[in-house]
Each structure stands twice: as structure tokens, then as C-alpha cells.
PDB file of C-alpha atoms in Angstrom:
ATOM      1  CA  MET A  61       0.000   0.000   0.000  1.00  0.00           C
ATOM      2  CA  LEU A  62       2.795   2.384   0.996  1.00  0.00           C
ATOM      3  CA  THR A  63       4.786   1.436  -2.083  1.00  0.00           C
ATOM      4  CA  VAL A  64       1.994   1.933  -4.564  1.00  0.00           C
ATOM      5  CA  ALA A  65       0.591   5.094  -2.945  1.00  0.00           C
ATOM      6  CA  THR A  66       3.938   6.850  -2.854  1.00  0.00           C
ATOM      7  CA  ALA A  67       4.767   5.672  -6.370  1.00  0.00           C
ATOM      8  CA  GLY A  68       1.434   7.130  -7.479  1.00  0.00           C
ATOM      9  CA  TYR A  69       2.523  10.461  -6.051  1.00  0.00           C
ATOM     10  CA  VAL A  70       5.268  10.562  -8.693  1.00  0.00           C
ATOM     11  CA  LEU A  71       2.577  10.708 -11.366  1.00  0.00           C
ATOM     12  CA  PHE A  72       0.808  13.762 -10.052  1.00  0.00           C
ATOM     13  CA  SER A  73       3.603  15.731  -8.435  1.00  0.00           C
ATOM     14  CA  THR A  74       4.952  18.971  -9.786  1.00  0.00           C
ATOM     15  CA  ASP A  75       7.881  19.386  -7.433  1.00  0.00           C
ATOM     16  CA  VAL A  76      10.916  17.270  -8.235  1.00  0.00           C
ATOM     17  CA  LYS A  77      12.523  17.613  -4.818  1.00  0.00           C
ATOM     18  CA  ARG A  78       9.363  16.527  -3.046  1.00  0.00           C
ATOM     19  CA  THR A  79       9.011  13.626  -5.471  1.00  0.00           C
ATOM     20  CA  LEU A  80      12.538  12.498  -4.653  1.00  0.00           C
ATOM     21  CA  PHE A  81      11.681  12.633  -0.961  1.00  0.00           C
ATOM     22  CA  VAL A  82       8.488  10.623  -1.413  1.00  0.00           C
ATOM     23  CA  LEU A  83      10.347   8.131  -3.611  1.00  0.00           C
ATOM     24  CA  GLN A  84      12.365   7.146  -0.559  1.00  0.00           C
ATOM     25  CA  PHE A  85       9.172   5.765   0.976  1.00  0.00           C
ATOM     26  CA  THR A  86       8.517   3.794  -2.213  1.00  0.00           C
ATOM     27  CA  ILE A  87      11.973   2.289  -1.905  1.00  0.00           C
ATOM     28  CA  MET A  88      11.408   1.467   1.762  1.00  0.00           C
ATOM     29  CA  GLY A  89       8.087  -0.160   0.895  1.00  0.00           C
ATOM     30  CA  ALA A  90       9.710  -2.202  -1.847  1.00  0.00           C
ATOM     31  CA  SER A  91      12.451  -3.347   0.511  1.00  0.00           C
ATOM     32  CA  GLY A  92       9.720  -4.287   3.017  1.00  0.00           C
ATOM     33  CA  LEU A  93       8.173  -6.447   0.313  1.00  0.00           C
ATOM     34  CA  PHE A  94      11.567  -8.089  -0.205  1.00  0.00           C
ATOM     35  CA  LEU A  95      11.641  -8.793   3.541  1.00  0.00           C
ATOM     36  CA  LEU A  96       8.239 -10.457   3.284  1.00  0.00           C
ATOM     37  CA  LEU A  97       9.696 -12.613   0.513  1.00  0.00           C
ATOM     38  CA  ASN A  98      12.587 -13.742   2.780  1.00  0.00           C
ATOM     39  CA  ALA A  99      15.132 -11.727   0.783  1.00  0.00           C
ATOM     40  CA  GLU A 100      16.815  -9.869   3.651  1.00  0.00           C
ATOM     41  CA  TYR A 101      20.110  -9.240   1.885  1.00  0.00           C
ATOM     42  CA  LEU A 102      18.414  -7.832  -1.189  1.00  0.00           C
ATOM     43  CA  SER A 103      16.263  -5.600   1.010  1.00  0.00           C
ATOM     44  CA  VAL A 104      19.307  -4.070   2.704  1.00  0.00           C
ATOM     45  CA  VAL A 105      21.185  -3.663  -0.586  1.00  0.00           C
ATOM     46  CA  TYR A 106      18.131  -2.021  -2.101  1.00  0.00           C
ATOM     47  CA  ILE A 107      17.914   0.635   0.614  1.00  0.00           C
ATOM     48  CA  ILE A 108      21.663   1.304   0.603  1.00  0.00           C
ATOM     49  CA  VAL A 109      21.900   1.580  -3.175  1.00  0.00           C
ATOM     50  CA  PHE A 110      18.763   3.586  -3.856  1.00  0.00           C
ATOM     51  CA  ILE A 111      18.488   5.926  -0.919  1.00  0.00           C
ATOM     52  CA  GLY A 112      22.216   6.151  -0.251  1.00  0.00           C
ATOM     53  CA  ILE A 113      23.542   6.509  -3.769  1.00  0.00           C
ATOM     54  CA  ILE A 114      20.988   7.126  -6.470  1.00  0.00           C
ATOM     55  CA  ASN A 115      18.653   9.498  -4.637  1.00  0.00           C
ATOM     56  CA  LEU A 116      21.571  11.559  -3.336  1.00  0.00           C
ATOM     57  CA  LEU A 117      22.917  11.780  -6.884  1.00  0.00           C
ATOM     58  CA  ARG A 118      19.537  13.011  -8.095  1.00  0.00           C
ATOM     59  CA  TYR A 119      19.281  15.576  -5.305  1.00  0.00           C
ATOM     60  CA  TYR A 120      22.628  16.888  -6.433  1.00  0.00           C
ATOM     61  CA  LEU A 121      21.430  16.964 -10.042  1.00  0.00           C
ATOM     62  CA  VAL A 122      18.268  18.877  -9.139  1.00  0.00           C
ATOM     63  CA  GLU A 123      20.227  21.343  -7.028  1.00  0.00           C
ATOM     64  CA  ALA A 124      22.852  21.873  -9.734  1.00  0.00           C
ATOM     65  CA  ASP A 125      20.518  22.160 -12.711  1.00  0.00           C
ATOM     66  CA  ASN A 126      17.593  23.897 -11.154  1.00  0.00           C
ATOM     67  CA  GLU A 127      16.489  25.915 -14.169  1.00  0.00           C
ATOM     68  CA  HIS A 128      16.900  23.185 -16.745  1.00  0.00           C
ATOM     69  CA  LEU A 129      15.050  20.525 -14.789  1.00  0.00           C
ATOM     70  CA  MET A 130      12.086  22.551 -13.626  1.00  0.00           C
ATOM     71  CA  ASN A 131      10.082  21.730 -16.719  1.00  0.00           C
ATOM     72  CA  TYR A 132       6.818  20.441 -15.322  1.00  0.00           C
ATOM     73  CA  SER A 133       4.822  20.087 -18.492  1.00  0.00           C
ATOM     74  CA  VAL A 134       3.082  16.807 -19.096  1.00  0.00           C
ATOM     75  CA  ARG A 135       2.224  15.445 -22.534  1.00  0.00           C
ATOM     76  CA  TYR A 136      -0.456  12.986 -23.750  1.00  0.00           C
ATOM     77  CA  PHE A 137      -1.455  12.203 -20.156  1.00  0.00           C
ATOM     78  CA  PRO A 138      -5.082  11.045 -20.724  1.00  0.00           C
ATOM     79  CA  LEU A 139      -4.262   8.927 -23.785  1.00  0.00           C
ATOM     80  CA  ALA A 140      -1.192   7.324 -22.226  1.00  0.00           C
ATOM     81  CA  SER A 141      -2.982   6.676 -18.937  1.00  0.00           C
ATOM     82  CA  PHE A 142      -5.952   5.071 -20.689  1.00  0.00           C
ATOM     83  CA  THR A 143      -3.747   2.789 -22.808  1.00  0.00           C
ATOM     84  CA  ILE A 144      -1.605   1.733 -19.878  1.00  0.00           C
ATOM     85  CA  ILE A 145      -4.582   1.165 -17.575  1.00  0.00           C
ATOM     86  CA  LEU A 146      -6.072  -1.053 -20.310  1.00  0.00           C
ATOM     87  CA  PHE A 147      -2.783  -2.953 -20.472  1.00  0.00           C
ATOM     88  CA  LEU A 148      -2.758  -3.309 -16.678  1.00  0.00           C
ATOM     89  CA  ALA A 149      -6.338  -4.568 -16.682  1.00  0.00           C
ATOM     90  CA  VAL A 150      -5.420  -7.294 -19.181  1.00  0.00           C
ATOM     91  CA  VAL A 151      -2.330  -8.296 -17.161  1.00  0.00           C
ATOM     92  CA  SER A 152      -4.269  -8.282 -13.867  1.00  0.00           C
ATOM     93  CA  GLY A 153      -7.024 -10.395 -15.422  1.00  0.00           C
ATOM     94  CA  THR A 154      -4.420 -12.889 -16.586  1.00  0.00           C
ATOM     95  CA  LEU A 155      -2.829 -12.936 -13.126  1.00  0.00           C
ATOM     96  CA  ILE A 156      -6.122 -13.602 -11.392  1.00  0.00           C
ATOM     97  CA  SER A 157      -7.247 -16.287 -13.811  1.00  0.00           C
ATOM     98  CA  SER A 158      -3.897 -18.122 -13.876  1.00  0.00           C
ATOM     99  CA  ARG A 159      -3.170 -21.050 -11.617  1.00  0.00           C
ATOM    100  CA  TRP A 160       0.428 -20.917 -10.498  1.00  0.00           C
ATOM    101  CA  ASN A 161       2.290 -23.993  -9.396  1.00  0.00           C
ATOM    102  CA  GLU A 162       3.427 -22.821  -5.957  1.00  0.00           C
ATOM    103  CA  SER A 163       6.076 -24.721  -4.072  1.00  0.00           C
ATOM    104  CA  ASN A 164       5.844 -24.926  -0.294  1.00  0.00           C
ATOM    105  CA  SER A 165       9.270 -26.360   0.400  1.00  0.00           C
ATOM    106  CA  PHE A 166      11.512 -24.320   2.655  1.00  0.00           C
ATOM    107  CA  SER A 167      15.210 -23.715   2.119  1.00  0.00           C
ATOM    108  CA  HIS A 168      17.293 -23.798   5.305  1.00  0.00           C
ATOM    109  CA  GLU A 169      20.232 -21.965   3.736  1.00  0.00           C
ATOM    110  CA  THR A 170      20.616 -18.318   4.766  1.00  0.00           C
ATOM    111  CA  THR A 171      20.069 -15.682   2.106  1.00  0.00           C
ATOM    112  CA  ILE A 172      23.642 -14.429   1.885  1.00  0.00           C
ATOM    113  CA  ALA A 173      25.124 -17.921   1.729  1.00  0.00           C
ATOM    114  CA  GLY A 174      22.580 -18.952  -0.878  1.00  0.00           C
ATOM    115  CA  ILE A 175      23.210 -15.936  -3.105  1.00  0.00           C
ATOM    116  CA  GLY A 176      26.969 -16.397  -2.704  1.00  0.00           C
ATOM    117  CA  ASN A 177      26.685 -20.032  -3.747  1.00  0.00           C
ATOM    118  CA  VAL A 178      24.610 -19.202  -6.815  1.00  0.00           C
ATOM    119  CA  LEU A 179      26.898 -16.280  -7.787  1.00  0.00           C
ATOM    120  CA  MET A 180      30.112 -18.246  -7.447  1.00  0.00           C
ATOM    121  CA  ASN A 181      28.850 -21.404  -9.128  1.00  0.00           C
ATOM    122  CA  ILE A 182      26.132 -20.838 -11.699  1.00  0.00           C
ATOM    123  CA  TYR A 183      26.407 -17.124 -12.494  1.00  0.00           C
ATOM    124  CA  PHE A 184      30.134 -16.619 -12.124  1.00  0.00           C
ATOM    125  CA  LEU A 185      30.706 -15.380 -15.689  1.00  0.00           C
ATOM    126  CA  PRO A 186      27.785 -12.872 -15.711  1.00  0.00           C
ATOM    127  CA  PHE A 187      28.994 -11.627 -12.325  1.00  0.00           C
ATOM    128  CA  GLU A 188      32.455 -10.936 -13.743  1.00  0.00           C
ATOM    129  CA  ILE A 189      31.004  -9.285 -16.834  1.00  0.00           C
ATOM    130  CA  VAL A 190      28.826  -6.979 -14.709  1.00  0.00           C
ATOM    131  CA  SER A 191      31.774  -6.039 -12.502  1.00  0.00           C
ATOM    132  CA  LEU A 192      33.830  -5.272 -15.630  1.00  0.00           C
ATOM    133  CA  PHE A 193      30.967  -3.137 -16.895  1.00  0.00           C
ATOM    134  CA  VAL A 194      30.819  -1.136 -13.647  1.00  0.00           C
ATOM    135  CA  PHE A 195      34.613  -0.767 -13.731  1.00  0.00           C
ATOM    136  CA  ILE A 196      34.517   0.623 -17.294  1.00  0.00           C
ATOM    137  CA  ILE A 197      31.841   3.133 -16.292  1.00  0.00           C
ATOM    138  CA  LEU A 198      33.881   4.205 -13.278  1.00  0.00           C
ATOM    139  CA  PHE A 199      36.885   4.886 -15.503  1.00  0.00           C
ATOM    140  CA  GLY A 200      34.732   6.687 -18.083  1.00  0.00           C
ATOM    141  CA  GLU A 201      33.322   9.028 -15.472  1.00  0.00           C
ATOM    142  CA  LEU A 202      36.747   9.640 -13.957  1.00  0.00           C
ATOM    143  CA  SER A 203      38.217  10.575 -17.333  1.00  0.00           C
ATOM    144  CA  ASN A 204      35.177  12.759 -18.000  1.00  0.00           C
ATOM    145  CA  ALA A 205      35.694  14.604 -14.732  1.00  0.00           C
ATOM    146  CA  LYS A 206      39.412  14.987 -15.434  1.00  0.00           C
ATOM    147  CA  ASN A 207      38.791  16.436 -18.922  1.00  0.00           C
ATOM    148  CA  LYS A 208      36.496  19.056 -17.438  1.00  0.00           C
ATOM    149  CA  GLN A 209      39.174  20.177 -15.006  1.00  0.00           C
TER     150      GLN A 209
ATOM    151  CA  MET B 684      -2.268 -13.382  10.227  1.00  0.00           C
ATOM    152  CA  ILE B 685      -2.681 -12.432   6.592  1.00  0.00           C
ATOM    153  CA  HIS B 686      -1.146 -14.856   4.134  1.00  0.00           C
ATOM    154  CA  PHE B 687       0.475 -13.134   1.182  1.00  0.00           C
ATOM    155  CA  GLY B 688       0.353 -15.301  -1.901  1.00  0.00           C
ATOM    156  CA  LEU B 689       2.021 -15.081  -5.263  1.00  0.00           C
ATOM    157  CA  ASN B 690      -0.804 -13.093  -6.807  1.00  0.00           C
ATOM    158  CA  HIS B 691      -0.570 -10.303  -4.220  1.00  0.00           C
ATOM    159  CA  PHE B 692       3.061  -9.609  -5.018  1.00  0.00           C
ATOM    160  CA  LEU B 693       2.478  -9.883  -8.749  1.00  0.00           C
ATOM    161  CA  PHE B 694      -0.387  -7.417  -8.524  1.00  0.00           C
ATOM    162  CA  VAL B 695       1.749  -4.859  -6.638  1.00  0.00           C
ATOM    163  CA  SER B 696       4.544  -5.289  -9.154  1.00  0.00           C
ATOM    164  CA  CYS B 697       2.052  -4.863 -11.998  1.00  0.00           C
ATOM    165  CA  LEU B 698       0.822  -1.581 -10.477  1.00  0.00           C
ATOM    166  CA  LEU B 699       4.374  -0.337  -9.981  1.00  0.00           C
ATOM    167  CA  PHE B 700       5.217  -1.156 -13.593  1.00  0.00           C
ATOM    168  CA  GLY B 701       2.137   0.714 -14.807  1.00  0.00           C
ATOM    169  CA  ILE B 702       2.934   3.806 -12.738  1.00  0.00           C
ATOM    170  CA  GLY B 703       6.522   3.752 -13.999  1.00  0.00           C
ATOM    171  CA  LEU B 704       5.397   3.379 -17.594  1.00  0.00           C
ATOM    172  CA  ILE B 705       2.907   6.263 -17.340  1.00  0.00           C
ATOM    173  CA  THR B 706       5.647   8.418 -15.774  1.00  0.00           C
ATOM    174  CA  VAL B 707       8.104   7.624 -18.566  1.00  0.00           C
ATOM    175  CA  VAL B 708       5.582   8.243 -21.322  1.00  0.00           C
ATOM    176  CA  THR B 709       3.989  11.425 -20.000  1.00  0.00           C
ATOM    177  CA  LYS B 710       6.683  13.397 -18.168  1.00  0.00           C
ATOM    178  CA  ARG B 711       9.167  15.720 -19.814  1.00  0.00           C
ATOM    179  CA  ASN B 712      11.397  16.212 -16.822  1.00  0.00           C
ATOM    180  CA  SER B 713      14.539  14.090 -17.153  1.00  0.00           C
ATOM    181  CA  VAL B 714      14.777  13.231 -13.441  1.00  0.00           C
ATOM    182  CA  LEU B 715      11.145  12.118 -13.352  1.00  0.00           C
ATOM    183  CA  ILE B 716      11.716   9.926 -16.424  1.00  0.00           C
ATOM    184  CA  LEU B 717      14.669   8.289 -14.647  1.00  0.00           C
ATOM    185  CA  ILE B 718      12.415   7.731 -11.613  1.00  0.00           C
ATOM    186  CA  GLY B 719       9.839   6.069 -13.878  1.00  0.00           C
ATOM    187  CA  VAL B 720      12.485   3.729 -15.284  1.00  0.00           C
ATOM    188  CA  GLU B 721      13.548   2.940 -11.723  1.00  0.00           C
ATOM    189  CA  LEU B 722       9.977   2.037 -10.762  1.00  0.00           C
ATOM    190  CA  MET B 723       9.771  -0.323 -13.738  1.00  0.00           C
ATOM    191  CA  PHE B 724      13.054  -1.962 -12.734  1.00  0.00           C
ATOM    192  CA  THR B 725      11.748  -2.290  -9.160  1.00  0.00           C
ATOM    193  CA  SER B 726       8.711  -4.140 -10.405  1.00  0.00           C
ATOM    194  CA  ALA B 727      10.978  -6.456 -12.417  1.00  0.00           C
ATOM    195  CA  CYS B 728      13.086  -7.141  -9.300  1.00  0.00           C
ATOM    196  CA  LEU B 729       9.957  -7.878  -7.302  1.00  0.00           C
ATOM    197  CA  ASN B 730       8.792 -10.335  -9.964  1.00  0.00           C
ATOM    198  CA  PHE B 731      12.143 -12.138  -9.978  1.00  0.00           C
ATOM    199  CA  VAL B 732      12.199 -12.506  -6.197  1.00  0.00           C
ATOM    200  CA  THR B 733       8.529 -13.514  -6.024  1.00  0.00           C
ATOM    201  CA  PHE B 734       8.869 -16.238  -8.617  1.00  0.00           C
ATOM    202  CA  GLY B 735      12.144 -17.330  -7.054  1.00  0.00           C
ATOM    203  CA  LYS B 736      10.419 -17.780  -3.701  1.00  0.00           C
ATOM    204  CA  PHE B 737       7.138 -19.310  -4.760  1.00  0.00           C
ATOM    205  CA  SER B 738       8.200 -21.542  -7.622  1.00  0.00           C
ATOM    206  CA  SER B 739      11.605 -23.025  -7.020  1.00  0.00           C
ATOM    207  CA  GLN B 740      12.763 -21.993  -3.520  1.00  0.00           C
ATOM    208  CA  THR B 741      16.260 -21.460  -4.892  1.00  0.00           C
ATOM    209  CA  PHE B 742      18.218 -18.210  -4.739  1.00  0.00           C
ATOM    210  CA  GLU B 743      18.393 -17.672  -8.492  1.00  0.00           C
ATOM    211  CA  GLY B 744      15.570 -15.122  -8.452  1.00  0.00           C
ATOM    212  CA  GLN B 745      17.327 -13.047  -5.812  1.00  0.00           C
ATOM    213  CA  THR B 746      20.620 -13.302  -7.681  1.00  0.00           C
ATOM    214  CA  ILE B 747      19.089 -12.041 -10.903  1.00  0.00           C
ATOM    215  CA  ALA B 748      17.377  -9.250  -8.937  1.00  0.00           C
ATOM    216  CA  LEU B 749      20.837  -8.319  -7.645  1.00  0.00           C
ATOM    217  CA  PHE B 750      22.086  -8.113 -11.238  1.00  0.00           C
ATOM    218  CA  THR B 751      19.090  -5.930 -12.049  1.00  0.00           C
ATOM    219  CA  ILE B 752      20.059  -3.571  -9.204  1.00  0.00           C
ATOM    220  CA  PHE B 753      23.565  -3.322 -10.697  1.00  0.00           C
ATOM    221  CA  ILE B 754      22.021  -2.382 -14.022  1.00  0.00           C
ATOM    222  CA  ILE B 755      19.802   0.269 -12.395  1.00  0.00           C
ATOM    223  CA  VAL B 756      22.845   1.806 -10.738  1.00  0.00           C
ATOM    224  CA  VAL B 757      24.708   1.901 -14.049  1.00  0.00           C
ATOM    225  CA  GLN B 758      21.781   3.432 -15.937  1.00  0.00           C
ATOM    226  CA  SER B 759      21.249   6.009 -13.201  1.00  0.00           C
ATOM    227  CA  VAL B 760      24.882   7.095 -13.256  1.00  0.00           C
ATOM    228  CA  ILE B 761      24.935   7.293 -17.055  1.00  0.00           C
ATOM    229  CA  GLY B 762      21.623   9.201 -17.046  1.00  0.00           C
ATOM    230  CA  PHE B 763      22.993  11.598 -14.450  1.00  0.00           C
ATOM    231  CA  PHE B 764      26.050  12.388 -16.558  1.00  0.00           C
ATOM    232  CA  ILE B 765      24.050  12.701 -19.771  1.00  0.00           C
ATOM    233  CA  VAL B 766      21.714  15.252 -18.158  1.00  0.00           C
ATOM    234  CA  ARG B 767      24.648  17.169 -16.708  1.00  0.00           C
ATOM    235  CA  GLU B 768      26.434  17.172 -20.083  1.00  0.00           C
ATOM    236  CA  MET B 769      23.297  18.443 -21.799  1.00  0.00           C
ATOM    237  CA  LYS B 770      23.071  21.250 -19.297  1.00  0.00           C
ATOM    238  CA  THR B 771      26.740  22.174 -19.783  1.00  0.00           C
ATOM    239  CA  ARG B 772      26.397  22.286 -23.582  1.00  0.00           C
ATOM    240  CA  LYS B 773      23.239  24.347 -23.338  1.00  0.00           C
ATOM    241  CA  THR B 774      24.992  26.840 -21.078  1.00  0.00           C
ATOM    242  CA  LYS B 775      27.928  27.060 -23.517  1.00  0.00           C
ATOM    243  CA  GLN B 776      25.584  27.712 -26.452  1.00  0.00           C
ATOM    244  CA  LEU B 777      23.957  30.565 -24.588  1.00  0.00           C
TER     245      LEU B 777
END
């Protein structure tokens, strides 16, 4: 409820700073949902990454580029909303009518150990590729900052 | 105690995706568009974790959600620098 209500605020807000503040509650709600799904590690990472890094970065962006970013105009709102609500109705109908094969077995492994096992065994190569990707971006931004100086 | 089933989580994620999509399509503000993309990624993460919990009870769903978070971070940083670069060029033109 908290997640969806605060996310809905993003749609109707006209103040970017206030939206960024309210978005923190969306993130907290989403991490609460992760907790309900027994994903404690993911929940903590989610809060640290989004509130600690990304939202701070956006606050900085809004503060730095105040004039450029204060463009509140909204385009095609009724048409887009109608189309997307139609799409959501179809998806929700499918969700309700589907019968999912739910498993009730319980894993005794802790979350962090389980994720570590999966990362180091099955998804080792994608993990390395992602870390390389992040490394390249770090160097790109550093060189960008250096060029500006 | 209320039992939360698979459909509850999928419905929330569906709503989040819709809100994110409407934000991306209708807003002109670059930060709000990035927020919309983030909401859509959040709904994807929620779907991965939900299906990981309710279908297989393995940690693959959570692992892929972790990869998704990495991708959100990367796209946010790139978006941040693109917007800043646009602003710098606009200032230079003026």
C-alpha cells in the first residue's frame, strides 16, 4: 500500500525535490516487500543503493541544474494513462485467472550464503562481466571529470 | 495473520510497472523519467524474487534481482552524466 501510494505520487507531483523525498518511501516499501519474501540481503542492498547513492545523486542533479530541470509540463497524459490502464487490466485479469504452481518447500540456507553459492557457481561469468561493466563506467566518469578540469 | 500469496506480489509489481510506464511516457522532466524507469526496474526485481520464492525456492531469483540492481545503478549514473552534459552544452551555447 505504501509502495503503490507513494509511487502514485510521482505521477501527479509537480515538485521534483518533493518527489525524490516521497520516492524514498517507495523504496522502503519495496524493501519491506523483499523482507516479506525472505530476501533480507536484497532488502538491505536495495535501501543502501537507492536511498544512499541514487537518490543523493539526483538531489545533487536537481540542485545543480535547477532551471533546466524545472520543466513540469506533461504530454499525452489522458491517452497514455488510458492505454496503460487497459494494459494493466489485461495483465491483472491474466494474473487472477492463472493457476500458479506454488512450491511450499523451505530452504534452510541463509540468504547471503545462498546468493553467494549461486553467484560463485552458476552465475560466475555474468557476475564478472557486470563487474567489468561497472569498472569501465567508473573509468569513463573519472576521465570525464578529469577532462572538465 | 494475513497470508500473502504469489498473486498479491504480482499485482503490486504490476501496479508499480504501470505507474513507472505512465511516468516515462507522459513526463518531460529528465529526473522524473529516470524515476519512472527505476519504478519499472523495481517491479521487475519484485517479480524475480517472487517467482524465485514461490516456484523453485532457490536463490536464483534473488541473484538475478541483484544483477538488475547493478544495471539500475549503471543506468542512473549514465543518465545523471548525460543530463549534466546536456546542461553544460546548453549553457555554452547561450
